[in-house]
Amino acid sequence: MTRKTKGIFFSLFWPNAIAGLAFIILLSTITLIFLVNRYESTIFDSLESKARIVQARYAKLLKSESVWELRQDVLQAGTRSQTRITVIGTDGNVISDSQADPGQMENHKTRPEFESAMSGQTGKDIRSSYTLGKDMAYLAVPLLINGKIIGVLRFSQSLYSMESLILVVFVFFIACYLIFFLALFLISRTTSLKITGTLMQISGKIKEMAEEGGKSKLYIDAPAEFEMLSGAVNTAVETIQTMVNSANAGTAQQEAILSSMMEGVLAIDSSERIIRIYKNAAVLLGVDEKQAGKSIHEAIRNSSLIKIVRKTLVSDSPVEEDFVLSGADGEKYIMATGTTIKDRNSKVLGAVIVLSDVTKLRMFERMRKEFVANVSHELRTPVTSIKGSVETLLDGAIDYPNDARKFLGIIAGQAERLGSIINDLMSLSRIEQEEEKGLIQMEPHNLKTIALNALEDVQMKAKERLIQIDLVCERDITATANDRLLEQAIVNLIDNAINYSDPGSKVIVELSQSDGETMISVRDNGIGISKEHIPRLFERFYRVDRGRSRKQGGTGLGLAIVKHIVNAHGGHMTVESVPGAGSTFTMHIPERPGH
């Protein structure tokens, strides 16, 4: 009796005690992390606010080399603000400090907050002070004159109150756990005594039932939970044999269904009635999941699928066929794989049909075929022209200087076009491979500088076409990107705008940034694009006006390259156009590429 009570007690007490301890530790840890982060955040916000107030004045004092006046101001400001203020030169030497002799202080060139400030950012760090020997929060900002860093201003404050905060939280949670531990002990002890008494009564009754061969029933005077247990014991004997028989009959069917579930799964019995339609299949077929018992003809009105089901039921081998589903979203290409469900005697019980949406696969196959056809066509045209010119020269035109010069010009132009196509294809391939392997390097860059480099690349072509290019950028914008690829994308968009603009018109490149996104827009007032062409503009070799594109020297790959570059940055493209009024192509680049 005592041993059983002890076992139940510990099974109730210790798991809950350990769980309670784990919860208290987790809660205290989360609370401490939150409070410490909040405390540090408040400290840094306060230090930065104070630093910004005197930043400009100290920069002027340091520029004017008024060291004595600077040190007096630092001492007074440090006393007023109850913070430690340090002015550091660009070489790391301390010029002034509100709490220590600058001459006795170490060089600060390797301090993290100094390095950040020298890079033009706000530096933050928490560590033990080498000079004061206690934990401090440091915040440093650059001292600027005409955009040039001439020194660093650092504010710091002791974190002594954080230790007190941690101690208070620790003591509070220890007290909470001790109270919880005592209450749990008393509850577990009382509960274990009650459970043990009832279990002993049930154990005696079950022994009596066993001696009587299960003829009697188990009835006990106990709480409702134990009455449920006695009811379960009474029905267990009656149902065990039934459960065994049912399990044997249903095991083969259940295993076949579960092992065949890949995508959309449809289970049919031998009478072509639905056993079950799983969720993915119901969504794919546009029907309700609750179709059990219905004939497949009633639930699914697709003659192709019904034929596949019938074929599967009479086939000894798996059946695999494609069919088309028509719906509000257009046509979907579905691959159906069917296998029969058989019992141990090889009798067909039904079939499992697995449905896979292969619409995208078919689309990719179509795009691949179109791409191969387009590449062949685009390469054949210049090759044919070159071949024809060479044959003409060999037939005697080479002896006539004017004619020879004409055909050599054709050969040179078509060779240049052939080279452009090959270069663009190689660029596309390289971008795809680098993106797939994660080799595209993303670093913070000044977007205005990238745009100016792009404008310089197309300036000569713009002058030849008498087109003015303007850059609109209200402020310097920094974006995390691959500068080489982004410059190429801007060049391609401007080149495209020039090709489709009339002489004397204007192309505007606009840079902006908002809501964590960088936008690069190229706007022209050229011929514009009809709405039906816009969805296909970024396909390879797709041209709105094939004649004009070839005349302007386009390869049909420029916009495709732009799209791949933007995708590699985790962004997307938008196009706005009005026929006869011009077009605006906009690259949307997220603040953190890939997010």
XYZ file of C-alpha atoms in Angstrom:
595
model
C 0.000 0.000 0.000
C 2.728 2.436 1.007
C 4.896 1.553 -1.994
C 2.016 2.072 -4.479
C 1.094 5.408 -2.886
C 4.700 6.543 -3.110
C 4.886 5.575 -6.789
C 1.714 7.479 -7.712
C 2.794 10.466 -5.662
C 6.129 10.800 -7.426
C 4.545 10.211 -10.835
C 2.246 13.167 -10.134
C 4.687 15.382 -8.264
C 8.023 15.263 -10.060
C 6.886 15.730 -13.683
C 4.835 18.766 -12.658
C 7.626 20.077 -10.445
C 10.142 19.778 -13.264
C 7.701 21.273 -15.775
C 6.994 24.141 -13.355
C 10.719 24.735 -12.879
C 11.277 24.693 -16.632
C 8.407 27.143 -17.104
C 9.723 29.460 -14.373
C 13.225 29.349 -15.896
C 11.845 30.005 -19.383
C 9.593 32.822 -18.181
C 12.364 34.417 -16.116
C 14.797 34.123 -19.033
C 12.336 35.714 -21.452
C 11.532 38.439 -18.913
C 15.199 39.171 -18.280
C 16.008 39.257 -21.990
C 13.096 41.611 -22.611
C 13.957 43.900 -19.693
C 17.688 43.946 -20.495
C 17.010 44.686 -24.187
C 14.536 47.371 -23.209
C 17.004 48.849 -20.749
C 19.854 48.823 -23.267
C 17.617 50.297 -25.956
C 16.561 53.109 -23.623
C 20.194 53.800 -22.684
C 21.320 53.952 -26.331
C 18.357 56.144 -27.378
C 19.206 58.570 -24.561
C 22.916 58.617 -25.456
C 22.218 59.169 -29.148
C 19.797 62.010 -28.381
C 22.440 63.729 -26.243
C 25.154 63.132 -28.828
C 23.095 64.627 -31.674
C 22.562 67.841 -29.661
C 26.286 68.652 -29.412
C 27.545 66.861 -32.517
C 27.672 69.893 -34.794
C 29.156 72.230 -32.125
C 31.958 69.813 -31.218
C 32.762 69.316 -34.887
C 33.277 73.082 -35.272
C 35.406 73.275 -32.102
C 37.542 70.363 -33.260
C 37.892 71.914 -36.736
C 39.008 75.210 -35.240
C 41.527 73.370 -33.021
C 40.078 75.024 -29.863
C 41.183 72.075 -27.710
C 41.024 73.932 -24.361
C 37.523 75.264 -25.066
C 36.456 71.788 -26.293
C 37.709 70.128 -23.103
C 35.930 72.660 -20.884
C 32.705 72.164 -22.797
C 33.063 68.345 -22.558
C 33.603 68.483 -18.768
C 30.578 70.750 -18.245
C 28.333 68.749 -20.605
C 29.362 65.469 -18.977
C 28.492 66.803 -15.515
C 25.118 68.163 -16.680
C 24.085 65.018 -18.561
C 25.558 62.575 -15.987
C 27.274 60.738 -18.813
C 30.841 60.256 -19.853
C 31.776 62.194 -23.005
C 34.867 61.462 -25.078
C 36.140 63.219 -28.199
C 38.488 61.052 -30.282
C 40.664 61.994 -33.233
C 40.600 60.091 -36.518
C 43.863 58.385 -35.461
C 42.170 56.915 -32.358
C 43.881 59.220 -29.828
C 41.624 60.717 -27.164
C 41.409 64.516 -27.420
C 39.053 65.159 -24.508
C 37.212 63.090 -21.858
C 34.813 64.205 -19.136
C 35.956 61.639 -16.549
C 39.613 60.865 -17.281
C 42.883 62.469 -18.369
C 43.127 62.093 -22.160
C 46.890 61.739 -21.893
C 46.564 58.638 -19.715
C 43.996 56.897 -21.933
C 44.752 54.195 -24.505
C 44.382 54.633 -28.225
C 40.715 53.941 -29.187
C 41.315 53.046 -32.813
C 40.275 49.394 -32.303
C 37.141 50.148 -30.281
C 34.059 48.747 -32.104
C 32.012 51.912 -31.708
C 34.934 54.037 -33.037
C 35.307 51.832 -36.127
C 31.575 52.071 -36.879
C 31.578 55.855 -36.459
C 34.613 56.195 -38.758
C 32.629 54.354 -41.430
C 29.884 56.992 -41.184
C 27.509 54.975 -39.016
C 26.326 55.202 -35.422
C 28.530 52.861 -33.364
C 27.191 50.977 -30.340
C 28.865 48.605 -27.890
C 28.554 47.280 -24.333
C 31.708 46.202 -22.471
C 33.837 46.821 -19.410
C 35.669 50.148 -19.481
C 39.470 49.843 -19.523
C 39.750 53.206 -17.773
C 36.889 53.048 -15.203
C 36.799 49.277 -14.647
C 33.011 48.793 -14.898
C 30.434 47.803 -17.523
C 29.529 50.689 -19.792
C 27.235 51.344 -22.754
C 29.077 53.204 -25.539
C 27.559 55.182 -28.444
C 29.715 56.958 -31.021
C 28.833 59.302 -33.913
C 31.132 60.853 -36.514
C 32.046 64.526 -36.326
C 31.529 65.874 -39.822
C 32.635 69.030 -41.607
C 31.320 69.311 -45.176
C 30.677 65.566 -45.226
C 34.246 64.697 -44.134
C 34.867 62.847 -40.859
C 37.335 64.814 -38.679
C 36.797 62.922 -35.443
C 34.424 60.842 -33.333
C 32.148 61.914 -30.475
C 31.439 59.165 -27.942
C 28.867 59.151 -25.120
C 28.916 56.374 -22.493
C 26.975 55.479 -19.379
C 27.402 52.930 -16.592
C 25.094 49.886 -16.518
C 25.224 49.418 -12.747
C 21.401 49.542 -12.365
C 20.990 46.538 -14.716
C 22.617 44.222 -12.136
C 20.061 45.315 -9.549
C 17.252 44.692 -12.025
C 18.486 41.138 -12.706
C 18.749 40.403 -8.961
C 15.182 41.591 -8.282
C 13.761 39.458 -11.121
C 15.764 36.429 -9.965
C 14.577 36.688 -6.347
C 10.962 37.203 -7.467
C 10.895 34.061 -9.606
C 12.649 31.963 -6.929
C 9.927 32.968 -4.465
C 7.218 32.097 -6.996
C 8.717 28.657 -7.562
C 8.993 27.878 -3.833
C 5.308 28.695 -3.381
C 4.419 26.590 -6.423
C 6.599 23.703 -5.134
C 4.878 23.631 -1.732
C 1.362 23.814 -3.184
C 2.151 21.076 -5.714
C 3.503 18.819 -2.965
C 0.298 19.075 -0.920
C -2.006 18.581 -3.937
C -0.020 15.601 -5.269
C 0.003 13.907 -1.859
C -3.753 14.232 -1.387
C -4.566 13.173 -4.954
C -2.273 10.133 -4.895
C -3.974 8.771 -1.754
C -7.420 9.044 -3.358
C -6.322 7.464 -6.673
C -4.570 4.573 -4.921
C -7.675 3.652 -2.943
C -9.861 3.615 -6.058
C -7.325 1.616 -8.095
C -7.120 -1.023 -5.375
C -10.925 -1.362 -5.487
C -10.897 -1.725 -9.316
C -8.058 -4.251 -9.146
C -10.042 -6.462 -6.735
C -13.167 -6.344 -8.950
C -11.174 -7.253 -12.096
C -9.715 -10.281 -10.323
C -13.276 -11.386 -9.431
C -14.314 -11.009 -13.115
C -11.344 -13.087 -14.228
C -12.258 -15.871 -11.767
C -15.852 -15.870 -13.088
C -14.775 -16.027 -16.755
C -15.979 -12.534 -17.607
C -19.621 -13.299 -16.836
C -19.994 -10.487 -14.300
C -19.749 -6.766 -14.872
C -17.485 -4.204 -13.251
C -19.366 -1.649 -11.143
C -17.638 0.651 -8.635
C -18.636 3.645 -6.552
C -16.072 6.192 -7.737
C -15.752 9.529 -9.529
C -17.050 9.796 -13.112
C -13.609 9.276 -14.631
C -13.296 5.838 -12.998
C -16.844 4.952 -13.990
C -15.767 5.539 -17.581
C -12.848 3.184 -16.970
C -15.157 0.459 -15.670
C -17.396 0.892 -18.733
C -14.389 0.567 -21.022
C -13.307 -2.650 -19.257
C -16.797 -4.094 -19.680
C -16.946 -3.375 -23.402
C -13.327 -4.350 -24.107
C -13.989 -8.100 -23.856
C -17.008 -7.839 -26.140
C -15.273 -5.762 -28.815
C -11.771 -7.285 -28.973
C -12.726 -10.124 -31.325
C -14.753 -7.784 -33.545
C -11.843 -5.336 -33.726
C -9.396 -8.081 -34.733
C -11.596 -9.260 -37.609
C -12.244 -5.703 -38.789
C -8.543 -4.826 -38.605
C -7.560 -7.834 -40.738
C -10.075 -6.888 -43.447
C -9.205 -3.210 -43.511
C -5.403 -3.329 -43.196
C -4.674 -4.066 -46.877
C -7.051 -1.317 -48.042
C -5.732 1.318 -45.607
C -2.067 0.549 -46.326
C -2.620 0.826 -50.099
C -4.341 4.225 -49.740
C -1.784 5.662 -47.312
C 1.246 4.451 -49.306
C -0.151 5.954 -52.540
C -0.804 9.460 -51.166
C 1.548 11.747 -53.121
C -0.403 14.759 -54.321
C -4.130 14.699 -55.032
C -5.425 11.244 -54.061
C -8.765 9.680 -55.042
C -9.847 6.242 -53.710
C -12.572 4.317 -55.617
C -14.144 0.945 -54.825
C -14.772 -1.822 -57.378
C -18.313 -0.476 -58.039
C -16.881 2.902 -59.087
C -18.101 4.523 -55.882
C -15.920 7.019 -54.039
C -14.256 5.746 -50.859
C -12.546 9.087 -50.187
C -11.385 12.210 -51.960
C -8.423 13.810 -50.224
C -8.080 17.567 -49.943
C -5.563 18.178 -52.749
C -7.616 16.110 -55.181
C -10.818 17.929 -54.199
C -9.162 21.322 -54.787
C -7.719 20.173 -58.100
C -11.043 18.800 -59.339
C -13.108 21.655 -57.879
C -15.397 19.391 -55.795
C -16.257 18.930 -52.122
C -14.218 16.445 -50.056
C -17.405 14.907 -48.602
C -18.250 12.641 -51.545
C -17.884 9.201 -49.877
C -20.443 6.679 -51.158
C -21.313 8.620 -54.287
C -20.755 7.288 -57.770
C -17.781 8.871 -59.504
C -20.152 9.870 -62.341
C -22.207 12.004 -59.911
C -19.310 13.627 -58.070
C -16.832 14.234 -60.903
C -18.024 15.232 -64.343
C -14.892 14.600 -66.349
C -15.123 11.839 -68.934
C -11.334 11.511 -69.287
C -10.834 10.843 -65.571
C -13.725 8.357 -65.496
C -12.111 6.439 -68.376
C -8.810 6.345 -66.483
C -10.617 4.974 -63.367
C -12.306 2.210 -65.377
C -9.060 1.326 -67.126
C -7.269 1.096 -63.780
C -9.905 -1.231 -62.257
C -9.408 -3.822 -65.028
C -5.632 -3.438 -65.418
C -3.009 -5.605 -63.698
C -0.363 -2.892 -64.017
C -0.316 0.819 -63.070
C -2.059 3.182 -65.486
C -0.578 6.602 -66.284
C -2.350 9.081 -68.560
C -2.753 12.852 -68.967
C -6.030 14.724 -69.269
C -7.212 18.354 -69.313
C -9.341 20.094 -66.683
C -11.203 23.233 -67.760
C -12.150 25.817 -65.140
C -12.461 29.508 -64.348
C -8.635 29.805 -64.221
C -8.264 28.265 -67.653
C -7.048 24.815 -68.625
C -4.979 22.623 -66.322
C -2.932 19.650 -67.502
C -3.257 16.730 -65.063
C -1.229 13.538 -64.979
C -3.213 10.660 -63.435
C -1.471 7.552 -62.074
C -3.799 4.694 -61.122
C -3.152 1.463 -59.199
C -5.611 -1.215 -58.057
C -6.337 -2.085 -54.416
C -6.346 -5.863 -53.838
C -6.951 -8.130 -50.863
C -4.794 -11.084 -49.880
C -6.530 -13.273 -52.459
C -5.742 -10.777 -55.265
C -9.379 -9.766 -55.509
C -9.767 -6.174 -56.768
C -11.323 -4.022 -54.031
C -10.959 -0.723 -55.853
C -8.370 1.726 -57.147
C -6.226 4.638 -56.001
C -5.785 7.510 -58.473
C -2.970 9.993 -57.841
C -3.442 13.357 -59.587
C -0.482 15.630 -60.363
C -0.826 19.144 -61.784
C 1.727 19.273 -64.636
C 0.479 22.562 -66.135
C 3.738 24.374 -65.361
C 5.772 21.481 -66.727
C 3.884 21.634 -70.010
C 4.300 25.419 -70.077
C 8.068 25.069 -69.540
C 8.235 22.520 -72.354
C 6.386 24.935 -74.654
C 8.690 27.796 -73.643
C 11.750 25.613 -74.245
C 10.546 24.710 -77.748
C 9.737 28.352 -78.519
C 13.134 29.426 -77.203
C 14.989 26.905 -79.360
C 12.944 27.966 -82.389
C 13.564 31.681 -81.690
C 17.301 31.181 -81.164
C 17.529 29.218 -84.410
C 15.621 31.919 -86.272
C 17.581 34.824 -84.766
C 20.932 33.189 -85.548
C 19.919 32.006 -88.998
C 19.021 35.520 -90.202
C 22.504 37.126 -89.791
C 24.263 33.922 -90.892
C 22.166 33.813 -94.086
C 22.904 37.488 -94.764
C 26.643 36.983 -94.221
C 26.649 33.889 -96.443
C 24.794 35.712 -99.226
C 27.183 38.660 -99.121
C 30.256 36.409 -99.192
C 28.889 34.455 -102.166
C 28.193 37.722 -104.007
C 31.758 38.888 -103.385
C 33.161 35.581 -104.580
C 31.025 35.786 -107.726
C 32.901 38.937 -108.777
C 31.579 41.832 -106.717
C 34.935 41.966 -104.943
C 36.486 43.448 -108.078
C 34.223 46.493 -107.806
C 35.340 48.629 -104.830
C 31.979 50.308 -104.223
C 30.043 47.045 -104.326
C 32.700 45.267 -102.280
C 32.546 47.986 -99.588
C 28.755 47.681 -99.499
C 28.756 43.906 -98.999
C 31.612 44.059 -96.481
C 29.539 46.576 -94.530
C 26.619 44.130 -94.540
C 28.921 41.341 -93.336
C 30.325 43.558 -90.547
C 26.867 44.663 -89.395
C 25.451 41.144 -89.352
C 28.561 39.816 -87.592
C 28.138 42.510 -84.948
C 24.464 41.545 -84.568
C 25.427 37.871 -84.297
C 27.961 38.757 -81.611
C 25.368 40.803 -79.700
C 22.915 37.888 -79.690
C 25.596 35.468 -78.465
C 26.795 37.925 -75.786
C 23.236 38.454 -74.509
C 22.596 34.691 -74.437
C 25.807 34.193 -72.476
C 24.821 36.997 -70.070
C 21.450 35.328 -69.451
C 23.081 31.959 -68.890
C 25.702 33.428 -66.544
C 23.097 35.286 -64.453
C 20.948 32.149 -64.137
C 23.932 30.002 -63.104
C 25.256 32.549 -60.584
C 21.787 32.973 -59.091
C 21.261 29.212 -58.843
C 24.662 28.650 -57.178
C 24.342 31.706 -54.909
C 27.425 33.361 -56.415
C 25.909 36.824 -56.921
C 27.591 39.156 -54.431
C 25.264 41.696 -52.792
C 26.809 44.733 -51.086
C 25.596 48.232 -50.129
C 26.142 50.648 -53.053
C 25.296 54.255 -53.847
C 22.484 53.891 -56.373
C 23.098 57.326 -57.870
C 26.678 56.352 -58.753
C 25.478 53.179 -60.483
C 22.875 55.151 -62.440
C 25.422 57.787 -63.516
C 27.736 55.037 -64.810
C 24.823 53.583 -66.791
C 23.999 57.012 -68.272
C 27.606 57.418 -69.336
C 27.468 54.067 -71.192
C 24.469 55.124 -73.314
C 25.306 58.814 -73.718
C 26.867 58.461 -77.167
C 23.882 56.542 -78.562
C 21.511 59.116 -77.050
C 23.396 61.987 -78.710
C 23.300 60.208 -82.064
C 19.513 59.862 -81.738
C 19.153 63.475 -80.414
C 17.574 62.193 -77.190
C 18.089 63.875 -73.809
C 18.544 61.689 -70.711
C 17.784 63.198 -67.269
C 18.501 61.626 -63.860
C 16.060 62.436 -61.041
C 17.363 61.612 -57.568
C 16.499 63.932 -54.663
C 19.051 62.374 -52.301
C 21.777 59.748 -52.155
C 20.185 56.306 -51.976
C 22.027 53.259 -50.715
C 20.829 49.858 -51.897
C 22.118 46.346 -51.230
C 22.759 45.027 -54.713
C 25.255 43.746 -57.255
C 26.453 46.981 -58.861
C 27.635 45.311 -62.095
C 24.318 43.597 -62.779
C 22.206 46.561 -61.677
C 24.145 48.888 -63.979
C 23.586 46.446 -66.864
C 19.823 46.379 -66.132
C 19.608 50.202 -66.132
C 21.614 50.378 -69.387
C 19.257 47.865 -71.027
C 16.151 49.819 -69.944
C 17.579 53.147 -71.160
C 18.719 51.542 -74.442
C 15.218 50.158 -74.927
C 13.706 53.600 -74.244
C 16.065 55.230 -76.770
C 15.171 52.662 -79.430
C 11.450 53.418 -79.149
C 11.660 57.218 -78.731
C 11.566 59.876 -81.428
C 14.483 62.286 -82.008
C 14.276 65.352 -79.780
C 12.391 63.536 -77.011
C 13.476 62.930 -73.428
C 14.168 59.816 -71.304
C 13.943 60.213 -67.516
C 15.679 57.890 -65.036
C 14.206 58.284 -61.531
C 15.556 56.777 -58.282
C 13.442 56.561 -55.132
C 13.141 54.565 -51.927
C 10.214 53.883 -49.580
C 8.758 51.163 -47.341
C 11.924 49.054 -47.478
C 11.959 49.036 -51.293
C 14.174 50.749 -53.856
C 12.577 51.790 -57.160
C 14.473 52.510 -60.397
C 12.173 53.881 -63.115
C 12.989 54.600 -66.761
C 10.314 56.733 -68.445
C 10.059 57.762 -72.086
C 7.446 59.530 -74.179
C 7.870 57.265 -77.186
C 5.408 55.125 -79.137
C 4.076 53.223 -76.093
C 2.968 49.586 -75.826
C -0.477 48.046 -76.233
C -1.907 46.303 -73.181
C -1.945 42.834 -74.753
C 1.847 42.901 -75.288
C 2.865 43.845 -71.713
C 2.607 40.339 -70.105
C 5.078 38.950 -72.675
C 7.556 41.829 -72.826
C 10.162 40.023 -70.725
C 10.115 36.791 -72.709
C 13.264 36.021 -74.649
C 13.178 37.242 -78.259
C 9.674 38.678 -77.859
C 9.249 41.898 -79.821
C 6.277 44.228 -80.062
C 7.505 45.667 -83.377
C 9.951 43.161 -84.921
C 10.858 45.390 -87.853
C 11.690 48.420 -85.714
C 13.557 46.318 -83.145
C 15.884 44.790 -85.726
C 16.360 48.145 -87.434
C 17.467 49.655 -84.099
C 19.894 46.783 -83.522
C 17.990 45.070 -80.699
C 18.558 41.369 -79.950
C 15.214 40.711 -78.273
C 17.013 39.700 -75.065
C 17.547 43.040 -73.297
C 14.338 43.025 -71.235
C 14.717 39.315 -70.457
C 18.150 40.095 -68.977
C 16.623 42.928 -66.921
C 13.961 40.590 -65.502
C 16.548 37.944 -64.540
C 18.731 40.575 -62.829
C 15.757 41.923 -60.857
C 14.714 38.371 -59.909
C 18.264 37.674 -58.723
C 17.850 40.643 -56.345
C 14.544 39.235 -55.066
C 12.562 42.011 -56.755
C 10.005 42.378 -59.520
C 9.234 44.514 -62.582
C 6.231 46.700 -63.352
C 5.330 48.330 -66.673
C 2.994 51.249 -67.306
C 2.348 52.309 -70.869
C -0.097 54.271 -72.977
C 0.108 53.816 -76.776
C 1.352 57.043 -78.326
C 2.233 58.580 -74.929
C 5.239 56.560 -73.757
C 6.156 53.848 -71.265
C 7.567 53.534 -67.733
C 9.588 50.468 -66.737
C 10.216 50.179 -62.969
C 12.565 47.838 -61.130
C 11.464 47.147 -57.537
C 14.425 45.990 -55.406
C 13.781 44.980 -51.747
C 15.913 46.465 -48.988
C 17.284 43.000 -48.224
C 17.551 40.957 -51.464
C 15.879 37.544 -51.126
C 13.250 38.766 -48.655
